[in-house]
Coordinates of C-alpha atoms in Angstrom, one line a residue:
X1 CA -22.4 3.5 54.1
X2 CA -22.8 3.8 50.5
X3 CA -19.8 1.5 49.6
X4 CA -20.8 -1.4 51.6
X5 CA -24.2 -1.3 50.4
X6 CA -23.6 -1.4 46.8
X7 CA -21.3 -4.4 47.5
X8 CA -23.8 -6.6 49.2
X9 CA -26.5 -5.6 47.0
X10 CA -24.6 -6.4 43.8
X11 CA -24.3 -9.9 43.9
X12 CA -27.8 -11.1 44.7
X13 CA -31.1 -11.4 42.7
X14 CA -34.4 -13.2 43.0
X15 CA -36.3 -13.6 46.1
X16 CA -32.9 -12.3 47.8
X17 CA -33.0 -9.1 46.1
X18 CA -35.9 -6.9 48.3
X19 CA -34.2 -8.2 51.4
X20 CA -30.8 -7.2 50.8
X21 CA -32.0 -3.6 49.6
X22 CA -33.8 -3.5 53.1
X23 CA -30.8 -4.4 54.8
X24 CA -28.6 -1.8 53.1
X25 CA -31.4 1.0 53.8
X26 CA -31.6 -0.4 57.4
X27 CA -27.6 0.2 57.5
X28 CA -27.4 3.6 56.0
X29 CA -30.5 5.0 58.0
X30 CA -29.9 3.1 61.4
X31 CA -27.1 4.3 63.6
X32 CA -27.2 1.1 66.1
X33 CA -24.5 1.0 68.7
X34 CA -22.6 -2.0 69.9
X35 CA -24.9 -4.7 71.4
X36 CA -24.0 -3.5 75.0
X37 CA -26.8 -1.6 76.4
X38 CA -26.0 1.8 76.9
X39 CA -26.5 3.2 80.5
X40 CA -29.7 5.2 79.8
X41 CA -31.2 1.7 78.5
X42 CA -33.7 -0.1 80.4
X43 CA -31.7 -3.4 81.9
X44 CA -33.5 -6.3 83.5
X45 CA -32.6 -9.1 85.8
X46 CA -33.9 -12.7 84.6
X47 CA -33.9 -15.2 87.8
X48 CA -34.2 -18.4 87.4
X49 CA -34.4 -21.6 89.9
X50 CA -32.9 -24.8 88.4
X51 CA -32.5 -28.4 89.4
X52 CA -30.3 -30.6 87.6
X53 CA -31.2 -34.4 87.7
X54 CA -31.3 -37.7 85.6
X55 CA -34.9 -38.9 84.1
X56 CA -36.4 -41.3 81.8
X57 CA -36.8 -39.6 78.3
X58 CA -37.4 -40.9 74.6
X59 CA -35.6 -38.2 72.6
X60 CA -35.7 -40.4 69.5
X61 CA -38.5 -43.0 70.2
X62 CA -36.4 -45.4 72.4
X63 CA -36.8 -44.7 76.0
X64 CA -33.4 -43.9 77.6
X65 CA -32.0 -42.1 80.6
X66 CA -31.2 -38.0 79.9
X67 CA -30.0 -35.3 82.3
X68 CA -32.6 -32.6 82.6
X69 CA -33.1 -29.2 84.1
X70 CA -36.6 -28.9 86.0
X71 CA -37.8 -31.9 84.5
X72 CA -37.0 -30.6 80.9
X73 CA -35.1 -32.0 78.0
X74 CA -33.6 -29.9 76.5
X75 CA -33.4 -27.5 79.3
X76 CA -35.2 -24.2 79.6
X77 CA -34.7 -21.7 77.0
X78 CA -33.0 -18.4 78.4
X79 CA -34.1 -15.2 76.5
X80 CA -32.7 -11.5 77.6
X81 CA -31.9 -8.2 76.1
X82 CA -28.4 -7.2 75.8
X83 CA -27.2 -5.5 79.0
X84 CA -29.5 -7.6 81.2
X85 CA -28.4 -9.6 84.0
X86 CA -29.0 -13.4 84.2
X87 CA -29.2 -15.1 87.6
X88 CA -29.7 -18.9 87.8
X89 CA -30.0 -20.4 91.1
X90 CA -28.5 -24.3 90.3
X91 CA -29.0 -27.1 92.4
X92 CA -27.6 -30.4 91.9
X93 CA -30.0 -33.1 92.4
X94 CA -27.9 -35.8 90.9
X95 CA -27.0 -38.5 93.4
X96 CA -23.4 -39.3 92.6
X97 CA -21.6 -36.5 90.4
X98 CA -20.9 -33.0 90.5
X99 CA -22.1 -30.7 87.7
X100 CA -21.3 -27.1 86.3
X101 CA -23.0 -25.0 83.3
X102 CA -21.1 -23.2 80.8
X103 CA -22.9 -20.1 79.3
X104 CA -21.2 -20.8 75.7
X105 CA -20.4 -17.6 74.0
X106 CA -21.0 -15.1 76.9
X107 CA -17.8 -13.6 77.4
X108 CA -18.5 -13.1 81.2
X109 CA -16.6 -9.7 81.6
X110 CA -16.0 -9.2 85.5
X111 CA -17.6 -12.5 86.3
X112 CA -15.1 -15.2 85.1
X113 CA -16.2 -17.4 87.9
X114 CA -19.7 -17.9 86.2
X115 CA -18.0 -19.3 83.2
X116 CA -18.9 -22.6 84.2
X117 CA -15.8 -24.8 83.8
X118 CA -15.1 -27.2 86.5
X119 CA -11.3 -26.9 87.9
X120 CA -10.8 -23.9 85.5
X121 CA -13.3 -21.3 86.8
X122 CA -14.8 -22.8 89.8
X123 CA -15.6 -26.0 91.7
X124 CA -18.0 -28.6 90.6
X125 CA -21.1 -28.2 92.4
X126 CA -21.6 -31.5 94.6
X127 CA -24.5 -33.6 95.0
X128 CA -27.3 -31.5 97.1
X129 CA -25.5 -28.3 96.8
X130 CA -26.6 -25.1 94.8
X131 CA -24.3 -22.6 93.1
X132 CA -25.5 -19.0 91.8
X133 CA -24.7 -18.1 88.5
X134 CA -25.2 -14.1 87.9
X135 CA -23.7 -12.5 84.8
X136 CA -24.5 -9.9 82.1
X137 CA -25.2 -10.8 78.7
X138 CA -23.1 -7.9 76.8
X139 CA -24.2 -8.7 73.4
X140 CA -27.1 -9.7 71.4
X141 CA -26.8 -13.2 69.3
X142 CA -27.3 -16.7 69.3
X143 CA -25.7 -18.6 72.1
X144 CA -26.5 -21.9 74.1
X145 CA -25.4 -23.4 77.5
X146 CA -24.0 -26.8 78.3
X147 CA -22.7 -29.1 80.9
X148 CA -18.9 -28.7 81.3
X149 CA -18.1 -31.5 83.5
X150 CA -17.4 -35.0 82.4
X151 CA -19.3 -36.2 79.5
X152 CA -22.6 -34.3 80.8
X153 CA -22.9 -32.6 77.4
X154 CA -23.4 -36.0 75.7
X155 CA -25.9 -36.9 78.4
X156 CA -27.9 -34.1 77.3
X157 CA -27.3 -31.2 79.8
X158 CA -27.7 -28.4 77.2
X159 CA -30.4 -25.6 76.2
X160 CA -30.7 -22.4 74.4
X161 CA -29.5 -19.1 75.1
X162 CA -30.9 -16.0 73.0
X163 CA -30.1 -12.6 73.8
X164 CA -32.1 -10.0 71.6
X165 CA -30.7 -6.4 71.0
X166 CA -31.0 -3.8 73.8
X167 CA -34.3 -1.8 74.0
X168 CA -34.3 1.0 71.6
X169 CA -31.8 -0.7 69.0
X170 CA -32.4 -2.4 66.0
X171 CA -30.9 -5.6 64.2
X172 CA -29.2 -4.7 60.6
X173 CA -31.9 -6.8 59.0
X174 CA -35.7 -7.5 58.8
X175 CA -37.6 -10.5 59.7
X176 CA -41.1 -11.5 60.4
X177 CA -40.7 -14.3 62.5
X178 CA -37.9 -16.8 64.3
X179 CA -37.4 -20.4 65.0
X180 CA -34.4 -21.4 67.3
X181 CA -33.0 -24.7 66.6
X182 CA -30.5 -26.7 69.0
X183 CA -28.6 -29.4 67.3
X184 CA -27.2 -32.3 69.0
X185 CA -26.5 -36.0 68.7
X186 CA -27.6 -39.0 70.7
X187 CA -26.1 -42.3 71.6
X188 CA -28.0 -45.4 73.2
X189 CA -25.2 -46.2 75.5
X190 CA -24.9 -43.8 78.3
X191 CA -22.1 -41.1 78.7
X192 CA -20.7 -43.0 81.2
X193 CA -20.4 -45.9 79.0
X194 CA -18.5 -43.6 76.8
X195 CA -16.6 -42.0 79.5
X196 CA -15.1 -45.5 80.5
X197 CA -14.6 -46.7 77.0
X198 CA -12.2 -43.6 76.5
X199 CA -10.6 -44.1 79.6
X200 CA -9.8 -47.8 79.2
X201 CA -6.9 -49.8 77.9
X202 CA -7.0 -50.2 75.2
X203 CA -9.6 -47.6 74.3
X204 CA -13.4 -49.0 73.7
X205 CA -15.1 -46.4 71.3
X206 CA -18.7 -46.6 71.4
X207 CA -19.2 -45.9 67.9
X208 CA -20.9 -43.1 66.1
X209 CA -24.2 -41.6 67.5
X210 CA -27.6 -43.1 67.0
X211 CA -29.2 -40.1 66.2
X212 CA -29.2 -36.6 65.3
X213 CA -31.6 -34.6 67.5
X214 CA -33.3 -31.2 66.5
X215 CA -34.4 -29.4 69.9
X216 CA -33.8 -32.7 71.4
X217 CA -36.2 -34.6 69.0
X218 CA -35.1 -37.3 66.7
X219 CA -36.5 -40.4 65.1
X220 CA -34.4 -43.9 65.3
X221 CA -35.4 -47.1 63.5
X222 CA -37.7 -45.6 60.9
X223 CA -37.7 -42.5 58.7
X224 CA -39.9 -39.7 58.1
X225 CA -39.2 -39.9 54.5
X226 CA -39.2 -43.8 54.1
X227 CA -41.7 -43.7 51.2
X228 CA -38.7 -42.3 49.1
X229 CA -36.3 -44.9 50.1
X230 CA -35.7 -48.0 47.7
X231 CA -35.0 -49.7 51.2
X232 CA -38.1 -51.9 51.9
X233 CA -37.2 -52.5 55.4
X234 CA -37.3 -49.1 56.3
X235 CA -40.5 -48.2 58.0
X236 CA -42.6 -44.9 58.2
X237 CA -42.1 -43.1 61.3
X238 CA -45.6 -42.8 63.3
X239 CA -45.1 -39.9 65.2
X240 CA -48.6 -39.1 66.1
X241 CA -49.1 -38.7 70.1
X242 CA -45.5 -39.2 70.4
X243 CA -44.5 -35.5 71.8
X244 CA -41.4 -36.4 73.1
X245 CA -39.7 -37.2 69.7
X246 CA -42.1 -36.0 67.1
X247 CA -40.2 -33.6 64.9
X248 CA -40.2 -29.9 65.3
X249 CA -41.8 -28.5 62.7
X250 CA -41.3 -25.0 61.3
X251 CA -44.9 -23.4 60.7
X252 CA -44.3 -20.8 58.3
X253 CA -46.6 -17.9 56.5
X254 CA -46.1 -17.5 52.7
X255 CA -44.0 -14.6 51.3
X256 CA -42.3 -13.6 54.8
X257 CA -39.0 -13.6 56.0
X258 CA -38.0 -15.7 59.1
X259 CA -34.7 -15.9 61.1
X260 CA -33.6 -19.4 61.7
X261 CA -30.9 -19.4 64.9
X262 CA -28.8 -22.5 64.8
X263 CA -26.5 -23.8 67.3
X264 CA -24.8 -27.0 67.5
X265 CA -24.1 -28.5 70.7
X266 CA -23.0 -32.1 69.3
X267 CA -20.8 -33.9 71.1
X268 CA -19.0 -35.4 67.9
X269 CA -20.8 -34.6 64.7
X270 CA -20.3 -32.0 62.4
X271 CA -23.4 -31.2 60.5
X272 CA -25.0 -29.9 57.3
X273 CA -28.0 -28.3 56.7
X274 CA -30.2 -27.9 53.8
X275 CA -33.9 -26.9 52.9
X276 CA -35.5 -28.3 50.0
X277 CA -36.4 -25.6 47.2
X278 CA -34.8 -22.9 49.4
X279 CA -31.8 -20.8 49.8
X280 CA -30.9 -19.3 53.1
X281 CA -29.1 -15.7 53.6
X282 CA -26.5 -16.3 56.6
X283 CA -26.2 -13.1 58.5
X284 CA -24.6 -13.8 61.9
X285 CA -22.2 -16.2 63.6
X286 CA -21.6 -16.7 67.1
X287 CA -23.0 -13.4 68.2
X288 CA -21.3 -11.4 65.4
X289 CA -23.0 -9.9 62.5
X290 CA -21.5 -10.9 59.1
X291 CA -21.5 -9.6 55.2
X292 CA -24.8 -11.7 54.0
X293 CA -24.3 -14.0 51.9
X294 CA -26.5 -16.9 49.9
X295 CA -26.0 -20.5 50.3
X296 CA -28.0 -23.8 49.1
X297 CA -26.6 -25.6 52.5
X298 CA -24.8 -24.6 55.7
X299 CA -21.9 -26.3 57.6
X300 CA -21.9 -26.0 61.3
X301 CA -19.5 -27.5 63.4
X302 CA -19.7 -28.5 67.3
X303 CA -19.7 -25.0 69.5
X304 CA -20.9 -22.8 66.5
X305 CA -24.0 -20.7 66.0
X306 CA -25.4 -19.2 63.0
X307 CA -28.5 -17.2 62.0
X308 CA -29.8 -17.5 58.5
X309 CA -32.8 -15.8 56.9
X310 CA -35.3 -17.5 55.1
X311 CA -37.7 -16.3 52.5
X312 CA -40.6 -18.3 52.0
X313 CA -41.4 -17.5 48.4
X314 CA -41.7 -21.2 47.2
X315 CA -45.2 -23.0 45.9
X316 CA -47.4 -22.3 49.2
X317 CA -49.5 -25.5 48.5
X318 CA -46.5 -27.9 49.2
X319 CA -44.4 -28.4 52.4
X320 CA -40.6 -29.0 52.2
X321 CA -37.7 -31.1 53.9
X322 CA -35.2 -29.7 56.1
X323 CA -32.4 -31.9 56.6
X324 CA -29.3 -32.4 58.8
X325 CA -26.6 -34.8 57.8
X326 CA -22.9 -35.6 59.3
X327 CA -20.0 -34.1 57.6
X328 CA -16.1 -34.7 58.3
X329 CA -17.0 -38.4 59.6
X330 CA -18.2 -41.6 57.4
X331 CA -21.7 -41.4 58.1
X332 CA -23.4 -44.0 60.3
X333 CA -25.9 -41.9 61.6
X334 CA -29.0 -41.1 59.3
X335 CA -30.2 -37.6 58.3
X336 CA -32.2 -36.0 60.7
X337 CA -35.4 -34.7 58.9
X338 CA -38.2 -32.3 59.4
X339 CA -40.7 -30.1 57.7
X340 CA -41.2 -26.6 56.5
X341 CA -44.6 -26.4 56.6
X342 CA -46.3 -23.6 54.9
X343 CA -49.5 -23.2 56.8
X344 CA -51.8 -23.3 53.9
X345 CA -51.2 -27.2 54.1
X346 CA -51.7 -29.6 56.7
X347 CA -48.3 -30.0 58.5
X348 CA -48.8 -33.9 57.8
X349 CA -48.4 -33.4 54.2
X350 CA -45.3 -34.7 53.0
X351 CA -43.1 -33.1 50.5
X352 CA -43.2 -33.9 46.6
X353 CA -39.4 -34.3 46.7
X354 CA -36.9 -36.4 48.5
X355 CA -35.0 -34.9 51.3
X356 CA -32.0 -32.6 50.3
X357 CA -28.9 -34.9 50.2
X358 CA -26.2 -33.9 52.5
X359 CA -22.7 -33.3 50.6
X360 CA -20.3 -36.4 50.7
X361 CA -18.7 -36.5 54.3
X362 CA -15.2 -36.1 52.9
X363 CA -15.9 -33.3 50.5
X364 CA -13.9 -30.8 52.7
X365 CA -13.5 -28.6 49.5
X366 CA -17.3 -27.6 49.6
X367 CA -16.6 -27.1 53.4
X368 CA -14.0 -24.8 53.1
X369 CA -15.6 -23.0 50.2
X370 CA -18.6 -22.1 53.1
X371 CA -16.3 -21.3 55.4
X372 CA -14.1 -18.9 53.5
X373 CA -17.4 -17.0 52.6
X374 CA -18.0 -16.1 56.4
X375 CA -16.8 -12.3 56.3
X376 CA -17.5 -9.6 59.3
X377 CA -20.0 -7.1 58.7
X378 CA -17.8 -3.9 58.2
X379 CA -19.3 -2.0 61.0
X380 CA -18.3 -0.1 64.2
X381 CA -19.6 -3.2 66.2
X382 CA -17.1 -5.4 65.0
X383 CA -13.7 -4.2 65.9
X384 CA -10.9 -4.7 63.5
X385 CA -8.1 -6.6 64.3
X386 CA -4.9 -5.2 65.6
X387 CA -2.3 -5.1 62.6
X388 CA 0.5 -7.0 64.7
X389 CA 0.6 -9.4 67.6
X390 CA 2.8 -9.6 70.7
X391 CA 3.1 -13.0 71.1
X392 CA 2.4 -16.4 68.8
X393 CA 1.3 -19.6 70.3
X394 CA 1.2 -22.6 67.9
X395 CA -0.9 -25.7 69.1
X396 CA 0.0 -29.2 67.4
X397 CA -3.1 -31.3 67.7
X398 CA -1.9 -34.9 67.8
X399 CA -3.5 -38.1 68.8
X400 CA -0.9 -39.9 70.9
X401 CA -0.5 -42.9 73.4
X402 CA 0.6 -42.8 77.0
X403 CA 1.0 -46.1 78.7
X404 CA -1.4 -47.7 76.4
X405 CA -3.9 -45.2 76.9
X406 CA -5.0 -43.2 74.0
X407 CA -4.8 -39.3 74.4
X408 CA -5.4 -36.3 72.5
X409 CA -2.4 -33.8 72.9
X410 CA -1.6 -30.3 72.4
X411 CA 2.2 -30.1 71.4
X412 CA 2.6 -33.4 73.1
X413 CA 0.8 -32.4 76.4
X414 CA -2.5 -34.2 77.2
X415 CA -4.5 -31.8 79.4
X416 CA -5.4 -33.0 82.9
X417 CA -7.1 -30.5 85.1
X418 CA -6.1 -30.0 88.8
X419 CA -8.2 -30.5 91.8
X420 CA -8.1 -26.5 92.8
X421 CA -9.6 -24.4 90.1
X422 CA -6.9 -22.2 88.5
X423 CA -8.7 -19.1 89.3
X424 CA -8.3 -19.6 92.9
X425 CA -4.6 -20.8 92.4
X426 CA -3.6 -17.9 90.4
X427 CA -5.4 -14.9 92.3
X428 CA -3.7 -16.2 95.8
X429 CA -0.4 -17.6 94.6
X430 CA -1.0 -21.2 95.5
X431 CA 2.1 -22.7 93.7
X432 CA 1.0 -26.0 93.9
X433 CA -2.3 -25.7 92.8
X434 CA -0.9 -26.7 89.2
X435 CA 2.3 -27.3 87.1
X436 CA 4.2 -24.1 87.2
X437 CA 6.3 -25.4 84.1
X438 CA 5.4 -23.4 81.3
X439 CA 3.5 -25.0 78.8
X440 CA 5.4 -25.7 75.3
X441 CA 4.6 -22.6 72.7
X442 CA 5.6 -24.4 69.7
X443 CA 6.5 -27.9 68.1
X444 CA 9.6 -29.3 66.6
X445 CA 10.2 -27.9 63.3
X446 CA 11.2 -31.4 61.8
X447 CA 7.8 -32.9 62.9
X448 CA 6.0 -34.1 59.7
X449 CA 2.1 -33.0 60.2
X450 CA 1.2 -35.5 57.2
X451 CA 2.3 -38.8 58.8
X452 CA 1.6 -40.4 62.2
X453 CA 3.9 -39.5 64.7
X454 CA 7.4 -41.4 64.7
X455 CA 7.2 -41.3 68.4
X456 CA 3.6 -41.5 69.3
X457 CA 4.1 -41.3 73.3
X458 CA 2.8 -38.0 75.1
X459 CA 3.0 -37.0 78.5
X460 CA 0.5 -35.2 80.7
X461 CA 0.2 -31.7 82.4
X462 CA -1.7 -28.9 83.5
X463 CA 0.3 -25.7 82.8
X464 CA -1.0 -22.4 82.1
X465 CA -0.4 -20.0 79.1
X466 CA 0.2 -16.8 81.1
X467 CA -0.9 -13.9 78.7
X468 CA 0.1 -10.2 79.4
X469 CA -2.8 -8.0 80.2
X470 CA -4.3 -6.4 76.9
X471 CA -1.4 -8.0 74.9
X472 CA -2.5 -9.2 71.2
X473 CA -2.1 -12.9 70.9
X474 CA -1.9 -14.9 67.7
X475 CA -3.0 -18.9 67.8
X476 CA -2.2 -21.0 65.0
X477 CA -4.0 -24.3 65.3
X478 CA -2.1 -26.6 63.3
X479 CA -3.8 -30.2 62.4
X480 CA -1.8 -33.2 61.8
X481 CA -2.3 -37.1 61.3
X482 CA -3.7 -39.1 63.6
X483 CA -2.3 -42.5 64.9
X484 CA -3.5 -44.2 61.9
X485 CA -2.2 -43.5 58.4
X486 CA -4.1 -41.1 56.3
X487 CA -6.4 -39.9 59.1
X488 CA -6.8 -36.5 60.1
X489 CA -9.8 -35.3 61.7
X490 CA -11.9 -32.2 62.0
X491 CA -11.2 -30.2 65.0
X492 CA -13.6 -27.2 66.2
X493 CA -11.9 -25.1 68.6
X494 CA -13.8 -22.9 71.3
X495 CA -12.3 -20.2 73.4
X496 CA -13.9 -19.1 76.3
X497 CA -14.2 -15.4 77.7
X498 CA -13.2 -14.0 74.4
X499 CA -13.9 -13.7 70.6
X500 CA -11.1 -14.1 68.2
X501 CA -10.5 -12.7 64.6
X502 CA -10.1 -15.8 62.1
X503 CA -7.4 -14.3 60.1
X504 CA -7.0 -17.5 57.5
X505 CA -7.2 -21.1 57.1
X506 CA -4.6 -23.0 55.0
X507 CA -3.1 -26.5 53.6
X508 CA -0.2 -28.4 55.4
X509 CA 2.2 -27.1 58.0
X510 CA 2.0 -23.2 58.9
X511 CA 5.0 -21.3 57.6
X512 CA 6.0 -17.5 58.1
X513 CA 4.9 -16.9 54.5
X514 CA 1.3 -18.2 55.3
X515 CA 1.0 -14.9 56.9
X516 CA 0.7 -13.2 53.6
X517 CA -2.6 -15.1 53.6
X518 CA -4.0 -13.1 56.6
X519 CA -7.0 -11.0 56.1
X520 CA -6.8 -8.1 58.3
X521 CA -9.6 -6.1 56.5
X522 CA -12.6 -8.2 57.5
X523 CA -12.1 -11.5 59.1
X524 CA -15.0 -13.0 61.0
X525 CA -15.2 -12.3 64.8
X526 CA -16.1 -15.6 66.6
X527 CA -15.7 -17.5 69.6
X528 CA -15.5 -21.0 67.8
X529 CA -13.3 -22.0 64.8
X530 CA -12.7 -25.2 62.8
X531 CA -9.2 -26.7 61.7
X532 CA -9.6 -29.0 58.6
X533 CA -7.7 -32.2 58.3
X534 CA -4.3 -31.6 57.4
X535 CA -4.5 -28.0 57.8
X536 CA -4.1 -24.9 60.0
X537 CA -6.2 -22.0 61.3
X538 CA -4.7 -18.5 62.4
X539 CA -6.5 -16.8 65.1
X540 CA -5.9 -13.3 66.7
X541 CA -7.4 -12.1 70.0
X542 CA -6.8 -9.5 72.9
X543 CA -6.2 -10.7 76.1
X544 CA -8.5 -8.0 77.7
X545 CA -10.9 -10.0 80.0
X546 CA -9.2 -10.8 83.5
X547 CA -9.6 -14.7 84.5
X548 CA -8.8 -17.8 83.6
X549 CA -10.3 -19.4 80.3
X550 CA -10.6 -22.8 78.8
X551 CA -9.2 -23.0 75.0
X552 CA -10.3 -26.5 73.4
X553 CA -11.8 -28.7 71.0
X554 CA -15.6 -28.7 71.3
X555 CA -15.7 -32.5 70.5
X556 CA -16.8 -33.8 73.7
X557 CA -14.5 -37.1 73.5
X558 CA -11.3 -35.2 72.4
X559 CA -11.6 -32.5 75.4
X560 CA -12.0 -35.6 77.9
X561 CA -9.0 -37.3 76.4
X562 CA -6.9 -34.3 76.9
X563 CA -7.3 -31.8 74.0
X564 CA -7.5 -28.5 75.3
X565 CA -5.0 -25.7 77.0
X566 CA -6.1 -23.0 79.6
X567 CA -4.9 -19.3 79.3
X568 CA -5.0 -16.7 82.2
X569 CA -4.5 -13.1 82.1
X570 CA -5.2 -10.5 84.3
X571 CA -6.2 -12.3 87.4
X572 CA -5.0 -9.9 89.9
X573 CA -7.2 -7.1 88.7
X574 CA -10.3 -9.0 89.8
X575 CA -12.4 -8.2 92.7
X576 CA -13.4 -10.5 95.5
X577 CA -14.0 -13.9 94.0
X578 CA -17.2 -15.7 95.6
X579 CA -16.0 -17.9 98.3
X580 CA -18.8 -20.5 96.7
X581 CA -16.7 -20.9 93.5
X582 CA -13.4 -22.3 95.2
X583 CA -14.8 -24.3 98.1
X584 CA -12.7 -27.2 96.9
X585 CA -8.9 -28.3 97.0
X586 CA -6.3 -25.8 98.2
X587 CA -8.6 -22.9 98.4
X588 CA -11.8 -24.9 100.0
X589 CA -8.8 -25.9 102.8
X590 CA -8.3 -22.3 103.2
X591 CA -11.7 -21.5 104.1
X592 CA -11.8 -24.5 106.2
X593 CA -9.0 -22.9 108.4
X594 CA -10.4 -19.7 108.6
X595 CA -8.0 -17.9 106.0
X596 CA -9.6 -15.0 104.1
X597 CA -9.5 -15.2 100.5
X598 CA -10.2 -11.6 99.5

């Protein structure tokens, strides 16, 4: 352990020096095992009875309709220890639409039907019906959950899921307190308006979100920091007595270390976080420990989660702004603001300095510099990637047209999900359940990713990438120009059922020579990764989790318009699948006719 500690301690000074020393001592003295709780540890069952329905709420001061769980927005936080079982009895109280919930970052080993993906791992839960999600949270980390049916994440169906280390285990860092921040974006037009617009010919885009929310709270039409603005029409927010949209303030004591858990369930926006006069130490991403690094600000894309350590070492007689701003899109949404309140002051005391300014939205060099600092902690809980792969799949991300409709496509195929969940169709050999044509593994070599497509037309499909069980798979996510000239968007991709190693990022079109850039020593181990405009991202994972898994862009409109693929592995190795998961489509018909699906 000596060498890693020397490496970690050397670059840091000031307020974080003692923190890093503590980190190194803990690494060298503590024998902490994988986040999966060992058999001799106490494991608990956490049971929840949830009802999903719409209700009136004011997330940003303007009353609107939101999706709620048990009358709460965001939904209740789930907290468990690694190795525990979570059991959620979910009842759909919506009157006109189905619902499912995806437990983002939980790998669902042995329970793929609990992944919460409609038409992939289960049937949508119909109005008035219930479904039991029962699964093991096998690793400590920062996670969240959200709707995975239609545009329900945009409608507010989400909440936090925090997994602490197993009883008797320790984190590889010390902190005195903790905050959980769930980040989202919010439109004043309903998710149904958005869905209809995206599905119209021509497409009718409702535009950028009106507000950024922190733990479901934001401020629209006013500013917490209006007194710093030259805009005389900008009013000061009066949040007194407005619990639904008053900012979530972080109350801290001086000279302590706090863990801030960050999760982004935004439907569209990529965000940047900065805290006035304070640096952050980044220590976790997507449930996996990192080589800690210090930063002034942090980029977080939809689907990602991080933990940062904050040392409250600044003037305790003052408060400090925490700001979140939009990255990767020309901002039409104001920064979200809240306050880091040193409890030696009143929380209503404004900071002396204006809020930190988010880096320019298209400063991708800044974003790439941050992303390239994210490296796996060199420790046995994070496996090293295999040195070679068995199969490579290249996925070209393009915007296309189909009969006048705007689509997003992968290798010129826009995903259209079937009526029967893939899990049932594959498990029981139902050939008519989905397209049996193998989806393309690459795109034409002559395709110019730097220009709009010469032929913008696409097709729809719902074929599956059938993976060899326990094979090593490389995925090259290749970005390209959209339909408009000089436009290439950020795409954060999320893989269900697995973590992957992020081997490298690159510019332009990926070539065989780019393999020289692969980091096989300490690549980050994650479940979400970004592709930058006109670039590529190389991933590697082991197909070791029997089931059928979604792999898609985590931007809600992009997925809705077809930007995803489906992977399957080892499905025949699964035990009996609960019939409640497969009570629709062809599998539902078999249940109705009395045929047994064991």
